[in-house]
Structure formats: C-alpha cells, structure tokens
GROMACS .gro file of C-alpha atoms in nm:
model
  287
    1MET     CA    1  -6.276   7.614 -11.811
    2SER     CA    2  -6.408   7.255 -11.787
    3ILE     CA    3  -6.297   7.158 -12.148
    4LEU     CA    4  -5.958   7.341 -12.057
    5PHE     CA    5  -5.907   7.120 -11.746
    6LEU     CA    6  -6.021   6.798 -11.925
    7ILE     CA    7  -5.747   6.870 -12.197
    8LEU     CA    8  -5.460   6.921 -11.920
    9SER     CA    9  -5.560   6.612 -11.785
   10ILE     CA   10  -5.506   6.430 -12.108
   11LEU     CA   11  -5.187   6.631 -12.187
   12PRO     CA   12  -4.968   6.466 -11.938
   13ILE     CA   13  -5.027   6.103 -12.096
   14ILE     CA   14  -4.962   6.236 -12.445
   15ALA     CA   15  -4.641   6.397 -12.307
   16GLY     CA   16  -4.555   6.053 -12.143
   17VAL     CA   17  -4.584   5.896 -12.507
   18ALA     CA   18  -4.377   6.166 -12.652
   19ILE     CA   19  -4.090   6.120 -12.382
   20LYS     CA   20  -4.094   5.770 -12.455
   21VAL     CA   21  -4.065   5.803 -12.844
   22LEU     CA   22  -3.790   6.052 -12.824
   23PHE     CA   23  -3.574   5.976 -12.544
   24ILE     CA   24  -3.634   5.583 -12.483
   25PRO     CA   25  -3.438   5.343 -12.752
   26ALA     CA   26  -3.680   5.111 -12.884
   27SER     CA   27  -3.625   4.725 -12.809
   28GLU     CA   28  -3.657   4.419 -13.039
   29GLY     CA   29  -3.823   4.100 -12.917
   30ILE     CA   30  -3.878   4.015 -12.557
   31SER     CA   31  -3.740   4.298 -12.343
   32VAL     CA   32  -3.824   4.286 -11.954
   33THR     CA   33  -3.580   4.574 -11.806
   34GLY     CA   34  -3.610   4.831 -11.535
   35ALA     CA   35  -3.711   5.174 -11.557
   36HIS     CA   36  -3.497   5.381 -11.818
   37ILE     CA   37  -3.279   5.636 -11.643
   38PHE     CA   38  -3.268   5.967 -11.802
   39PHE     CA   39  -3.010   6.144 -11.620
   40THR     CA   40  -2.851   6.138 -11.259
   41ILE     CA   41  -2.816   6.421 -11.012
   42ASP     CA   42  -2.506   6.451 -10.813
   43LEU     CA   43  -2.571   6.498 -10.437
   44PRO     CA   44  -2.366   6.466 -10.150
   45MET     CA   45  -2.491   6.141 -10.022
   46GLY     CA   46  -2.459   5.979 -10.393
   47GLY     CA   47  -2.633   6.022 -10.715
   48LEU     CA   48  -3.003   6.044 -10.740
   49PRO     CA   49  -3.117   5.890 -11.073
   50ILE     CA   50  -3.437   6.056 -11.234
   51THR     CA   51  -3.593   5.748 -11.382
   52GLU     CA   52  -3.878   5.674 -11.639
   53ALA     CA   53  -4.095   5.553 -11.316
   54GLN     CA   54  -4.033   5.880 -11.150
   55VAL     CA   55  -4.140   6.076 -11.463
   56ASN     CA   56  -4.459   5.879 -11.526
   57SER     CA   57  -4.553   5.896 -11.153
   58TRP     CA   58  -4.544   6.285 -11.179
   59LEU     CA   59  -4.744   6.276 -11.491
   60VAL     CA   60  -5.020   6.069 -11.328
   61VAL     CA   61  -5.012   6.306 -11.034
   62ILE     CA   62  -5.066   6.604 -11.300
   63SER     CA   63  -5.314   6.440 -11.480
   64LEU     CA   64  -5.524   6.355 -11.164
   65PHE     CA   65  -5.487   6.706 -11.039
   66PHE     CA   66  -5.656   6.868 -11.360
   67PHE     CA   67  -5.925   6.573 -11.374
   68CYS     CA   68  -6.000   6.688 -11.007
   69LEU     CA   69  -6.034   7.035 -11.112
   70PHE     CA   70  -6.252   6.916 -11.408
   71LEU     CA   71  -6.496   6.729 -11.191
   72THR     CA   72  -6.511   7.001 -10.934
   73HIS     CA   73  -6.536   7.309 -11.134
   74GLY     CA   74  -6.846   7.501 -11.105
   75LEU     CA   75  -7.023   7.312 -10.804
   76LYS     CA   76  -7.396   7.369 -10.756
   77THR     CA   77  -7.655   7.295 -10.494
   78LYS     CA   78  -7.933   7.279 -10.785
   79ASN     CA   79  -7.924   7.165 -11.154
   80ILE     CA   80  -7.604   7.013 -11.087
   81SER     CA   81  -7.390   6.880 -11.393
   82LYS     CA   82  -7.297   6.527 -11.457
   83ARG     CA   83  -6.941   6.594 -11.360
   84GLN     CA   84  -7.063   6.695 -11.013
   85VAL     CA   85  -7.275   6.371 -11.014
   86VAL     CA   86  -6.956   6.173 -11.065
   87ALA     CA   87  -6.730   6.382 -10.820
   88GLU     CA   88  -6.992   6.322 -10.531
   89TRP     CA   89  -7.040   5.950 -10.615
   90ILE     CA   90  -6.639   5.929 -10.568
   91VAL     CA   91  -6.665   6.109 -10.214
   92GLU     CA   92  -6.956   5.900 -10.101
   93LYS     CA   93  -6.806   5.571 -10.193
   94VAL     CA   94  -6.478   5.669 -10.052
   95GLU     CA   95  -6.604   5.802  -9.741
   96GLY     CA   96  -6.817   5.483  -9.688
   97LEU     CA   97  -6.520   5.289  -9.767
   98VAL     CA   98  -6.339   5.474  -9.473
   99ARG     CA   99  -6.611   5.467  -9.230
  100SER     CA  100  -6.693   5.088  -9.279
  101ASN     CA  101  -6.304   4.992  -9.251
  102MET     CA  102  -6.173   5.254  -8.998
  103GLY     CA  103  -6.449   5.435  -8.807
  104GLU     CA  104  -6.570   5.771  -8.740
  105PHE     CA  105  -6.237   5.895  -8.584
  106PHE     CA  106  -6.072   5.836  -8.927
  107MET     CA  107  -6.291   6.003  -9.152
  108GLY     CA  108  -6.010   6.280  -9.219
  109PHE     CA  109  -5.846   5.992  -9.410
  110ALA     CA  110  -6.078   5.955  -9.709
  111PRO     CA  111  -5.892   6.218  -9.921
  112PHE     CA  112  -5.572   6.023  -9.856
  113ILE     CA  113  -5.720   5.693  -9.949
  114CYS     CA  114  -5.912   5.840 -10.232
  115ALA     CA  115  -5.548   5.958 -10.355
  116ILE     CA  116  -5.379   5.639 -10.284
  117LEU     CA  117  -5.650   5.445 -10.511
  118GLY     CA  118  -5.636   5.717 -10.801
  119LEU     CA  119  -5.246   5.719 -10.803
  120SER     CA  120  -5.211   5.349 -10.791
  121ALA     CA  121  -5.467   5.253 -11.031
  122PHE     CA  122  -5.381   5.542 -11.312
  123SER     CA  123  -5.005   5.435 -11.250
  124SER     CA  124  -5.080   5.066 -11.347
  125LEU     CA  125  -5.302   5.179 -11.654
  126GLN     CA  126  -5.020   5.366 -11.802
  127SER     CA  127  -4.899   5.030 -11.970
  128LEU     CA  128  -5.222   5.037 -12.187
  129PHE     CA  129  -5.052   5.358 -12.363
  130GLY     CA  130  -4.737   5.166 -12.387
  131LEU     CA  131  -4.571   5.362 -12.102
  132TYR     CA  132  -4.381   5.219 -11.806
  133ALA     CA  133  -4.609   5.166 -11.532
  134ALA     CA  134  -4.475   5.351 -11.215
  135THR     CA  135  -4.622   5.069 -11.020
  136SER     CA  136  -4.361   4.829 -11.206
  137ASP     CA  137  -4.079   5.012 -11.014
  138ILE     CA  138  -4.016   4.882 -10.664
  139ASN     CA  139  -3.886   5.204 -10.555
  140VAL     CA  140  -4.226   5.392 -10.620
  141ILE     CA  141  -4.418   5.156 -10.417
  142ALA     CA  142  -4.141   5.136 -10.131
  143GLY     CA  143  -4.199   5.516 -10.080
  144TRP     CA  144  -4.575   5.474 -10.064
  145SER     CA  145  -4.522   5.179  -9.817
  146VAL     CA  146  -4.279   5.370  -9.608
  147MET     CA  147  -4.509   5.661  -9.565
  148VAL     CA  148  -4.804   5.423  -9.461
  149PHE     CA  149  -4.558   5.289  -9.197
  150PHE     CA  150  -4.491   5.625  -9.042
  151LEU     CA  151  -4.861   5.694  -9.021
  152ILE     CA  152  -4.913   5.337  -8.850
  153THR     CA  153  -4.634   5.414  -8.602
  154TYR     CA  154  -4.779   5.741  -8.565
  155TYR     CA  155  -5.117   5.650  -8.459
  156LYS     CA  156  -4.986   5.346  -8.245
  157LEU     CA  157  -4.799   5.634  -8.045
  158LYS     CA  158  -5.133   5.817  -7.986
  159ALA     CA  159  -5.180   5.653  -7.662
  160GLY     CA  160  -4.796   5.727  -7.561
  161PRO     CA  161  -4.471   5.560  -7.592
  162LEU     CA  162  -4.518   5.347  -7.331
  163VAL     CA  163  -4.831   5.163  -7.450
  164TYR     CA  164  -4.662   5.136  -7.795
  165PHE     CA  165  -4.366   4.958  -7.653
  166LYS     CA  166  -4.582   4.729  -7.429
  167GLY     CA  167  -4.776   4.625  -7.708
  168PHE     CA  168  -4.460   4.426  -7.821
  169ALA     CA  169  -4.499   4.219  -7.535
  170GLU     CA  170  -4.836   4.081  -7.607
  171PRO     CA  171  -4.986   3.853  -7.560
  172VAL     CA  172  -4.667   3.738  -7.368
  173ALA     CA  173  -4.337   3.886  -7.355
  174PHE     CA  174  -4.167   3.586  -7.527
  175PHE     CA  175  -4.321   3.699  -7.853
  176ALA     CA  176  -4.154   4.042  -7.849
  177PRO     CA  177  -3.883   3.961  -8.102
  178ILE     CA  178  -4.141   3.826  -8.331
  179ASN     CA  179  -4.348   4.117  -8.277
  180VAL     CA  180  -4.084   4.342  -8.369
  181VAL     CA  181  -4.000   4.170  -8.673
  182SER     CA  182  -4.371   4.169  -8.770
  183GLU     CA  183  -4.385   4.555  -8.721
  184PHE     CA  184  -4.094   4.636  -8.959
  185ALA     CA  185  -4.180   4.370  -9.199
  186THR     CA  186  -4.529   4.561  -9.277
  187PRO     CA  187  -4.376   4.799  -9.545
  188PHE     CA  188  -4.194   4.511  -9.712
  189SER     CA  189  -4.504   4.286  -9.746
  190MET     CA  190  -4.706   4.597  -9.892
  191THR     CA  191  -4.423   4.677 -10.109
  192PHE     CA  192  -4.379   4.332 -10.263
  193ARG     CA  193  -4.729   4.234 -10.271
  194HIS     CA  194  -4.836   4.538 -10.506
  195TYR     CA  195  -4.495   4.545 -10.701
  196GLY     CA  196  -4.487   4.172 -10.775
  197ASN     CA  197  -4.840   4.126 -10.898
  198VAL     CA  198  -4.830   4.443 -11.142
  199LEU     CA  199  -4.491   4.357 -11.250
  200SER     CA  200  -4.580   4.001 -11.292
  201GLY     CA  201  -4.901   4.102 -11.495
  202SER     CA  202  -4.692   4.319 -11.737
  203ILE     CA  203  -4.444   4.036 -11.798
  204ILE     CA  204  -4.720   3.803 -11.865
  205SER     CA  205  -4.872   4.025 -12.136
  206VAL     CA  206  -4.568   4.083 -12.296
  207LEU     CA  207  -4.518   3.694 -12.301
  208ILE     CA  208  -4.833   3.625 -12.439
  209ALA     CA  209  -4.815   3.878 -12.709
  210THR     CA  210  -4.486   3.764 -12.810
  211GLY     CA  211  -4.555   3.415 -12.816
  212LEU     CA  212  -4.915   3.488 -13.032
  213GLY     CA  213  -4.674   3.663 -13.282
  214GLY     CA  214  -4.455   3.348 -13.327
  215LEU     CA  215  -4.763   3.094 -13.341
  216SER     CA  216  -4.899   3.323 -13.636
  217LYS     CA  217  -4.588   3.304 -13.812
  218ILE     CA  218  -4.576   2.925 -13.778
  219VAL     CA  219  -4.953   2.879 -13.871
  220PHE     CA  220  -4.964   3.123 -14.168
  221GLN     CA  221  -4.606   3.113 -14.315
  222TRP     CA  222  -4.763   2.911 -14.605
  223LEU     CA  223  -4.946   3.208 -14.719
  224PRO     CA  224  -4.781   3.385 -15.027
  225GLY     CA  225  -4.604   3.729 -14.992
  226LYS     CA  226  -4.646   3.966 -14.700
  227ILE     CA  227  -4.952   3.811 -14.610
  228GLY     CA  228  -4.775   3.513 -14.433
  229GLU     CA  229  -4.550   3.773 -14.221
  230LEU     CA  230  -4.862   3.942 -14.063
  231GLU     CA  231  -4.911   3.835 -13.711
  232LEU     CA  232  -5.283   3.765 -13.732
  233PHE     CA  233  -5.318   3.609 -13.377
  234ARG     CA  234  -5.188   3.936 -13.212
  235ILE     CA  235  -5.482   4.134 -13.343
  236GLY     CA  236  -5.754   4.138 -13.051
  237LEU     CA  237  -5.619   3.868 -12.834
  238PRO     CA  238  -5.371   4.042 -12.646
  239ALA     CA  239  -5.620   4.322 -12.573
  240VAL     CA  240  -5.857   4.060 -12.410
  241PHE     CA  241  -5.584   3.920 -12.179
  242SER     CA  242  -5.487   4.301 -12.118
  243ILE     CA  243  -5.859   4.345 -11.966
  244TYR     CA  244  -5.732   4.122 -11.677
  245PHE     CA  245  -5.344   4.173 -11.653
  246ASP     CA  246  -5.332   4.539 -11.697
  247ILE     CA  247  -5.698   4.682 -11.614
  248PHE     CA  248  -5.859   4.426 -11.350
  249SER     CA  249  -5.538   4.336 -11.193
  250GLY     CA  250  -5.414   4.684 -11.167
  251CYS     CA  251  -5.720   4.831 -11.028
  252LEU     CA  252  -5.743   4.517 -10.778
  253GLN     CA  253  -5.404   4.595 -10.643
  254ALA     CA  254  -5.458   4.973 -10.581
  255PHE     CA  255  -5.785   4.845 -10.365
  256ILE     CA  256  -5.577   4.618 -10.168
  257PHE     CA  257  -5.307   4.845 -10.120
  258ALA     CA  258  -5.560   5.109  -9.979
  259MET     CA  259  -5.749   4.853  -9.786
  260LEU     CA  260  -5.432   4.734  -9.623
  261THR     CA  261  -5.355   5.101  -9.538
  262MET     CA  262  -5.686   5.146  -9.363
  263LEU     CA  263  -5.669   4.792  -9.180
  264TYR     CA  264  -5.308   4.865  -9.040
  265VAL     CA  265  -5.352   5.226  -8.950
  266SER     CA  266  -5.716   5.171  -8.775
  267GLY     CA  267  -5.610   4.828  -8.631
  268GLY     CA  268  -5.276   4.958  -8.462
  269PHE     CA  269  -5.465   5.262  -8.299
  270PRO     CA  270  -5.512   5.182  -7.955
  271GLU     CA  271  -5.849   5.365  -7.926
  272GLU     CA  272  -5.943   5.275  -7.554
  273GLU     CA  273  -5.593   5.370  -7.430
  274TYR     CA  274  -5.615   5.682  -7.641
  275TYR     CA  275  -5.926   5.813  -7.489
  276LYS     CA  276  -5.819   5.724  -7.143
  277ARG     CA  277  -5.501   5.918  -7.169
  278LYS     CA  278  -5.702   6.219  -7.324
  279ALA     CA  279  -5.928   6.209  -7.028
  280ARG     CA  280  -5.654   6.205  -6.778
  281LYS     CA  281  -5.525   6.516  -6.981
  282MET     CA  282  -5.860   6.694  -6.954
  283ALA     CA  283  -5.866   6.625  -6.567
  284LYS     CA  284  -5.503   6.740  -6.497
  285GLN     CA  285  -5.598   7.079  -6.701
  286SER     CA  286  -5.925   7.121  -6.499
  287ASN     CA  287  -5.739   7.062  -6.185
   0.00000   0.00000   0.00000
C-alpha cells in the first residue's frame, strides 16, 4: 500500500505534464501569458472559466492527499518506519510554529497551517516540471486570502459585535476610516505579496534562460556546423538561478503567507474580552 500511495502521489504531476503537452499549444521565444483556459462553464451569473491554474491546483491537492497517506500509512508505537519519523517531524514542527506564534488557544489551527504551507509550496514548485505554477494566478491566491480574511473576522467577532466595531475607533475615533480601510486591505496585501513574488521569479527565470540562449549564439557562432547553434550557456546555469527563483522563493512565500495568516488571526482575536464574555455567560447560566 505504501508503494501504491507513493505512485499515486506522483501520478498527478505526470498527468499535469501530459495535459500541458496534449492540450496547450507550444510557444516560441519569450511568452509571458496568464493561465490557459481549457473551457468555460455557462452559469446564470456568467461564464466560469476552467483554467490551467485551477487544474494544476487540484493536481497538487490530489498529490498531497496521497503523499499524506503514504507518510501516515501503518503507524506504529514501536519500531517505527522512516516514513513515520518524517510524518511526526512535520507535525511537531508545524505545532511548534503554531504554538509560538498563535498560542495554545489556536493549536487546532496546526492542520490548516500545514495545508497552507504544503499547497502553496508545492504549487510554486510545479514550475520545475514545466507546468504553470498555480501560485502565478492571482485568482488562486485571492481565494486563499479571502478565506483567511473570513477567519480573521470570525475570531475578531468571538467577543461580540460590539467589541469588534469598537475596535475600529481605537486608539481614537478619528482613525476609524483608516482602520476600516486597513481591515479590508488585508486580503489584497496578502494576495499581491504572494502573487507578485512568485510571478516575478518565474518571469526572471524565463528572461535569464532566454538571454543565456542568445548570448550562446553570439559567443559560439564562429564554431562550424550545428555546434555553433548549441545554446551552451543554457546548460546548468538556468538551474542554478532556479534554485532561488523557483525553489527558495516559492517556499519562502509559502512560509510568509502562513506566518501572516497566523499573526493576523491570533492578533485580531480579543482574548481578554472573549474570556470575560464567556465568564458572563457561564454566570448567567448558573443563575
């Protein structure tokens, strides 16, 4: 079963490459475009385009699902496998991250934060396989940011609507309009920060690879025959730059998005007022 789950976690990547080869036209030279639209579903509110970013995002979800099954299959208390060691290490690190940034009250957030880290990081790493990174589509990141915004608002309302709306007038009522704008600017800032950094890294990687190809033709054009047409500078060097722009930057943005989620949710939670309200409710029930 472990081997089966591992194969099933790899198959979505292979499927993504096959879909790109079969259904997406190849481009020549430098091409910086949005996600390819496969088809559009007609709805009463308008058309719903099914894009390359959506498909690749779902492929990452399926891949991570089977990879989690691979890591957690056959858990034991003694003589544990290396897979279980990796799974326990991931759980311990994520729980430690949540505990240090959000506190004990939010320990139930650990699976959610782990899901954000995995989904964001692996979506960005899709570019290593020649696929369109789902995080390069602003609509995907905007969906995550809106979901986080609802979570922030939900926990801010834990102490009641009065405390929530009163918070807009702090430190003084004069700042209320600014606080309202700041409140609704949160999902926009999270979206553009993540989207902009990932997309810019992909564009820079394409420009570097193309530039090295042109430089190769200039430097080696004096060589006879087909040898002079070889783009020798594109061998190895783009991979070195990809370590930063695709791997390091993609994983860093996933970590930043997760950190902002934890800080915004826990920072907006009025813990003291929440426990006071809870105590008042318990006092009323006891009376």
